[in-house]
Coordinates of C-alpha atoms and ligand atoms in Angstrom, one line a residue:
M1 CA -16.5 12.3 -32.2
P2 CA -13.0 11.3 -31.0
F3 CA -11.0 9.0 -33.1
E4 CA -13.0 9.7 -35.8
G5 CA -11.0 8.8 -39.1
L6 CA -8.9 6.6 -37.6
S7 CA -12.2 4.3 -36.8
D8 CA -13.2 5.2 -40.3
K9 CA -9.9 4.0 -41.9
L10 CA -9.5 0.9 -39.6
S11 CA -12.7 -0.3 -40.6
A12 CA -12.3 0.0 -44.5
V13 CA -9.2 -2.0 -44.0
F14 CA -10.6 -4.5 -41.9
K15 CA -13.9 -4.5 -44.4
K16 CA -11.5 -5.4 -47.5
M17 CA -10.2 -8.2 -45.4
R18 CA -13.4 -9.7 -44.7
N19 CA -14.7 -9.7 -48.0
K20 CA -11.6 -11.7 -49.4
G21 CA -12.6 -14.6 -46.6
R22 CA -9.5 -16.3 -46.6
L23 CA -6.0 -14.6 -45.8
K24 CA -2.9 -15.0 -47.8
E25 CA 0.0 -14.0 -45.4
S26 CA 0.2 -10.8 -48.4
D27 CA -3.1 -9.6 -48.1
I28 CA -2.1 -9.0 -44.1
K29 CA 1.1 -7.4 -45.3
E30 CA -1.1 -5.0 -47.4
A31 CA -3.3 -4.6 -45.1
M32 CA -1.0 -3.7 -42.5
R33 CA 0.7 -0.9 -44.8
E34 CA -2.8 0.2 -44.9
V35 CA -2.9 0.4 -40.9
R36 CA 0.4 2.1 -40.6
L37 CA -0.6 5.1 -43.3
A38 CA -4.2 5.5 -41.0
L39 CA -2.1 5.6 -37.5
L40 CA 0.6 8.1 -39.6
E41 CA -2.3 10.3 -40.4
A42 CA -3.7 10.5 -36.8
D43 CA -0.5 11.5 -35.9
V44 CA 0.8 9.0 -34.3
N45 CA 4.6 9.0 -34.0
Y46 CA 6.1 7.7 -36.8
K47 CA 8.5 4.9 -34.9
V48 CA 5.0 3.7 -32.3
A49 CA 3.3 3.3 -35.9
K50 CA 6.1 0.9 -37.4
E51 CA 6.7 -0.7 -34.1
F52 CA 2.8 -1.6 -33.6
V53 CA 2.6 -3.0 -37.9
A54 CA 5.5 -5.0 -37.0
N55 CA 4.0 -6.5 -33.9
V56 CA 0.4 -7.2 -35.4
T57 CA 2.0 -8.6 -38.7
A58 CA 4.2 -10.8 -36.4
K59 CA 1.0 -12.3 -34.7
A60 CA -0.9 -12.2 -37.8
V61 CA 1.1 -13.8 -40.5
G62 CA 1.3 -17.7 -38.3
D63 CA -1.2 -20.4 -39.5
E64 CA -3.2 -20.3 -36.6
V65 CA -4.9 -16.7 -37.8
L66 CA -4.5 -18.0 -42.0
E67 CA -5.8 -21.3 -41.8
S68 CA -9.0 -20.1 -39.2
L69 CA -12.6 -20.1 -40.6
T70 CA -12.3 -16.5 -39.4
P71 CA -9.1 -15.1 -40.4
A72 CA -9.9 -11.1 -40.4
Q73 CA -11.9 -11.6 -37.2
M74 CA -8.7 -12.6 -35.7
V75 CA -6.8 -9.9 -37.3
V76 CA -8.9 -7.4 -35.9
K77 CA -8.8 -9.2 -32.6
I78 CA -4.7 -8.8 -32.2
V79 CA -5.3 -5.1 -33.9
N80 CA -7.5 -4.6 -30.2
D81 CA -5.2 -6.3 -28.0
E82 CA -1.9 -4.6 -29.4
L83 CA -3.7 -1.2 -29.2
T84 CA -4.7 -1.8 -25.8
A85 CA -1.3 -2.5 -25.0
L86 CA 0.1 0.2 -26.6
M87 CA -1.7 2.5 -24.4
G88 CA -0.9 0.9 -21.1
A89 CA -2.9 -2.6 -21.0
E90 CA -4.7 -1.2 -17.7
N91 CA -6.3 2.1 -15.9
A92 CA -3.1 3.4 -14.4
R93 CA -4.4 4.6 -10.4
L94 CA -2.9 7.3 -8.9
N95 CA -0.7 6.9 -6.0
F96 CA -2.2 7.7 -2.2
S97 CA 0.0 8.7 0.1
S98 CA 0.0 5.9 3.3
K99 CA 0.3 9.3 5.5
P100 CA -1.8 11.8 4.8
P101 CA -1.9 14.8 2.8
T102 CA -1.4 12.9 -0.7
V103 CA 0.5 15.8 -2.3
V104 CA -0.6 15.8 -6.5
M105 CA 1.9 18.6 -8.5
M106 CA -0.4 19.3 -11.5
C107 CA 2.1 21.0 -14.0
G108 CA 2.2 21.8 -17.9
L109 CA 2.4 24.6 -20.6
Q110 CA -0.3 27.4 -20.6
G111 CA -4.0 26.2 -21.7
S112 CA -3.4 23.2 -21.7
G113 CA -6.3 22.9 -19.2
K114 CA -4.2 22.5 -16.1
T115 CA -6.2 24.6 -13.6
T116 CA -9.8 23.2 -15.4
H117 CA -8.2 19.8 -14.0
S118 CA -6.8 20.4 -11.3
A119 CA -10.4 21.4 -10.1
K120 CA -11.9 17.9 -12.3
L121 CA -9.2 16.1 -10.1
A122 CA -10.2 17.6 -7.0
L123 CA -14.2 16.8 -7.6
H124 CA -13.3 13.5 -9.1
F125 CA -12.3 12.6 -5.2
K126 CA -14.0 14.8 -3.6
N127 CA -17.0 12.3 -4.8
Q128 CA -15.3 9.7 -3.1
G129 CA -14.7 10.8 -0.2
K130 CA -11.5 12.9 -0.2
R131 CA -11.3 16.0 1.4
P132 CA -9.2 18.2 -1.3
L133 CA -7.5 21.2 -1.0
L134 CA -6.4 23.2 -4.7
V135 CA -3.4 25.7 -4.1
A136 CA -2.6 28.4 -6.4
C137 CA 1.7 28.0 -7.3
D138 CA 1.1 29.6 -10.5
V139 CA 1.9 33.3 -9.1
Y140 CA 2.5 35.1 -12.1
R141 CA -0.6 35.2 -13.9
P142 CA -3.2 36.9 -11.0
A143 CA -6.1 35.8 -13.5
A144 CA -4.7 32.3 -12.8
I145 CA -5.5 32.7 -9.4
D146 CA -9.0 33.7 -10.1
Q147 CA -9.4 31.2 -12.5
L148 CA -8.3 28.6 -9.4
K149 CA -11.1 30.3 -7.7
V150 CA -14.0 30.0 -9.8
V151 CA -13.4 26.7 -10.5
G152 CA -12.5 25.8 -6.8
E153 CA -16.1 27.4 -6.0
K154 CA -17.9 25.0 -8.4
A155 CA -16.3 22.4 -7.2
S156 CA -17.0 23.4 -3.7
V157 CA -13.6 22.4 -2.9
P158 CA -10.9 25.2 -0.9
V159 CA -8.5 27.0 -2.6
F160 CA -5.5 28.3 -0.8
E161 CA -3.4 31.2 -2.0
M162 CA -1.1 33.5 -1.0
G163 CA -0.9 36.1 -4.0
Q164 CA 2.2 36.4 -5.7
G165 CA 4.8 34.7 -3.4
D166 CA 7.2 32.1 -4.0
P167 CA 5.6 29.2 -5.6
V168 CA 7.7 26.9 -3.4
E169 CA 6.9 28.6 0.3
I170 CA 3.1 28.3 -0.8
A171 CA 3.4 24.4 -1.9
K172 CA 4.7 24.3 1.8
K173 CA 2.3 26.2 3.6
A174 CA -0.5 24.8 1.9
I175 CA 0.7 21.3 3.2
A176 CA 1.2 22.4 6.6
H177 CA -2.3 24.0 6.6
A178 CA -3.6 21.2 5.2
K179 CA -2.3 18.8 8.0
D180 CA -4.2 21.4 10.3
Y181 CA -7.4 21.0 8.3
G182 CA -7.8 17.6 7.7
N183 CA -7.5 18.0 3.8
D184 CA -5.8 14.6 2.9
L185 CA -5.5 15.3 -0.6
V186 CA -3.6 18.5 -1.5
I187 CA -3.6 19.2 -5.8
L188 CA -0.8 22.3 -6.6
D189 CA -1.6 24.2 -9.5
T190 CA 2.0 25.3 -11.1
A191 CA 2.9 27.9 -13.4
G192 CA 2.3 27.1 -16.9
R193 CA 4.1 28.6 -19.9
L194 CA 3.8 29.0 -23.4
H195 CA 6.6 26.7 -24.1
I196 CA 8.9 24.8 -21.7
D197 CA 12.0 27.2 -20.4
E198 CA 14.5 26.4 -18.0
E199 CA 13.0 28.7 -15.7
L200 CA 9.9 27.0 -15.9
M201 CA 11.5 23.8 -15.1
G202 CA 13.9 25.3 -12.3
E203 CA 10.7 26.1 -10.5
L204 CA 8.4 23.0 -10.5
S205 CA 12.3 20.8 -9.8
R206 CA 12.5 23.2 -6.3
I207 CA 8.7 22.4 -5.7
K208 CA 9.2 18.8 -6.2
E209 CA 12.5 18.8 -4.0
T210 CA 10.7 20.6 -1.5
V211 CA 7.3 18.7 -1.1
S212 CA 8.2 15.6 -2.4
P213 CA 4.6 15.0 -4.4
Q214 CA 3.2 11.5 -4.6
E215 CA 2.4 11.9 -8.2
I216 CA 3.8 14.5 -10.9
L217 CA 0.7 14.7 -13.5
L218 CA 1.4 16.5 -16.6
V219 CA -1.7 18.2 -18.7
I220 CA -1.2 17.7 -22.0
D221 CA -4.1 18.9 -25.0
A222 CA -4.5 16.2 -27.1
M223 CA -5.3 18.2 -30.0
V224 CA -2.3 19.5 -30.9
G225 CA -1.0 15.7 -31.4
Q226 CA 3.1 14.8 -32.0
D227 CA 3.4 18.3 -30.1
A228 CA 1.5 17.0 -26.9
V229 CA 3.9 13.9 -26.8
N230 CA 7.0 16.1 -27.6
V231 CA 6.3 18.3 -24.5
A232 CA 5.6 15.0 -22.2
S233 CA 9.0 13.7 -23.4
K234 CA 10.8 17.0 -22.4
F235 CA 9.0 17.4 -19.3
D236 CA 9.6 13.7 -17.9
E237 CA 13.2 14.1 -18.8
T238 CA 13.7 17.4 -16.9
L239 CA 11.6 16.9 -14.0
G240 CA 10.2 13.0 -14.3
I241 CA 6.3 12.5 -14.3
D242 CA 4.7 9.4 -13.0
G243 CA 1.4 10.2 -15.5
V244 CA 0.0 12.2 -18.1
I245 CA -3.8 13.9 -17.9
L246 CA -4.6 14.0 -21.5
T247 CA -7.2 16.9 -21.9
K248 CA -9.4 18.0 -24.9
L249 CA -10.3 14.3 -26.3
D250 CA -13.8 15.5 -26.9
G251 CA -12.2 17.5 -29.6
D252 CA -9.7 15.3 -31.0
T253 CA -10.1 13.6 -34.1
R254 CA -6.9 12.1 -34.8
G255 CA -5.5 10.0 -31.8
G256 CA -2.4 10.5 -32.2
A257 CA -1.5 11.8 -29.1
A258 CA -3.8 9.4 -26.7
L259 CA -1.9 6.5 -29.4
S260 CA 1.8 7.7 -28.7
V261 CA 2.6 9.6 -25.4
R262 CA 2.7 5.6 -23.4
A263 CA 4.8 4.4 -26.1
V264 CA 7.0 7.4 -26.2
T265 CA 7.6 8.2 -22.7
G266 CA 7.0 5.2 -20.6
K267 CA 4.3 7.0 -18.7
P268 CA 0.6 6.0 -18.1
I269 CA -2.0 8.4 -19.1
K270 CA -4.1 8.5 -16.0
F271 CA -7.5 10.7 -16.7
A272 CA -8.9 12.0 -20.0
G273 CA -10.2 14.9 -20.0
T274 CA -13.4 15.2 -22.6
G275 CA -15.4 18.6 -22.1
E276 CA -14.8 22.1 -20.5
K277 CA -17.3 21.3 -17.5
L278 CA -15.6 19.6 -14.3
E279 CA -17.7 16.6 -14.1
D280 CA -15.6 16.2 -17.7
L281 CA -13.1 13.4 -16.5
E282 CA -12.5 10.2 -16.7
P283 CA -9.8 7.3 -15.8
F284 CA -8.3 6.4 -19.2
Y285 CA -8.7 2.8 -19.9
P286 CA -7.1 1.6 -22.4
D287 CA -8.8 -1.2 -23.2
R288 CA -11.9 0.9 -23.8
M289 CA -10.4 3.5 -25.7
A290 CA -9.2 0.7 -27.9
S291 CA -12.4 -0.6 -28.5
R292 CA -13.9 2.6 -29.3
I293 CA -11.2 3.4 -31.8
L294 CA -12.3 -0.3 -33.8
G295 CA -15.9 0.9 -34.1
Ligands
LIG1 P1 -4.1 26.4 -18.4 O1 -3.8 27.7 -19.0 O2 -3.3 25.1 -18.3 O3 -4.3 26.2 -16.6 O4 -5.9 25.6 -18.9 P2 -7.1 26.1 -18.6 O5 -7.4 25.4 -17.4 O6 -7.4 27.6 -18.3 O7 -8.1 25.8 -20.0 C1 -7.5 26.5 -21.1 C2 -8.8 26.4 -22.0 O8 -9.2 24.8 -22.5 C3 -9.9 26.5 -20.9 O9 -11.0 26.8 -22.1 C4 -10.8 25.4 -20.8 O10 -12.4 25.2 -20.6 C5 -10.6 24.4 -22.2 N1 -10.7 23.1 -21.6 C6 -10.2 22.6 -20.6 N2 -10.3 21.2 -20.3 C7 -10.7 20.9 -21.8 C8 -11.4 19.7 -22.0 O11 -11.2 18.4 -21.7 N3 -12.5 19.5 -23.1 C9 -12.5 21.1 -23.7 N4 -13.1 21.0 -24.8 N5 -12.1 22.1 -23.3 C10 -11.5 22.0 -22.3

């Protein structure tokens, strides 16, 4: 279960508050200290946790809450609203071009789930009536091209590949191919590396400049917590991203990346990956995620 640890700790804090009945300002402050600790243990970014608790406290210590008949319930509601706001409030959709094809550039470190999520996204939009084309721009590992072909076939989505050519040329040719064949959505599976390096960023920038994608989506692995958030900051600073796909949420027991990435980078989580199967992709809804965390 995602966020298990955080959910358990928050519910313990709220239970203690409910048992007190009436609350004093000091009770709220003590509860918020515990909330802050729970967030830090969930691997939430330090500044994000601090600001979050400050926001909740500011709203919770007024008479409206303290003098109410159900103060603990009101605090839970405030926490729920602030958690939702922290993750971006609304579901952020993909931008589609008014002049097809829409080009989505997928980037991320090796192992983050980029290839799998390229296919998941293709399947998701194919099921909504789009005609996607997957493009193998990860030319350095022959296995990566084969893997894209395998998942493309599973999703019954065509895969454009030119072996180990120049990724910029491949992207350009793929878009021309999409225009010829009526594919209205082009998903570029770009190269991943174990670490962010100048060469990788240079190549991604060249693809970006050449094909001007509508969406640059960064794929990050929820299970690596804060490191995933650092990766997102780096990619956003050097390349500029439009949103994040947060993968492996099914194995994330802590929740730090989900809760921090929006606040740290200003970029929304657009989709979440919740398993290895191609169907395991969900549009990311901050309010639903907040409710899940609060149990
Ligand atoms: P890439 O190197 O970034 O292209 O990563 P892959 O797409 O090859 O994924 C790496 C591994 O993570 C594979 O074994 C995938 O099956 C697995 N994986 C990808 N997404 C998810 C997910 O949402 N949940 C789980 N449990 N595993 C995933």
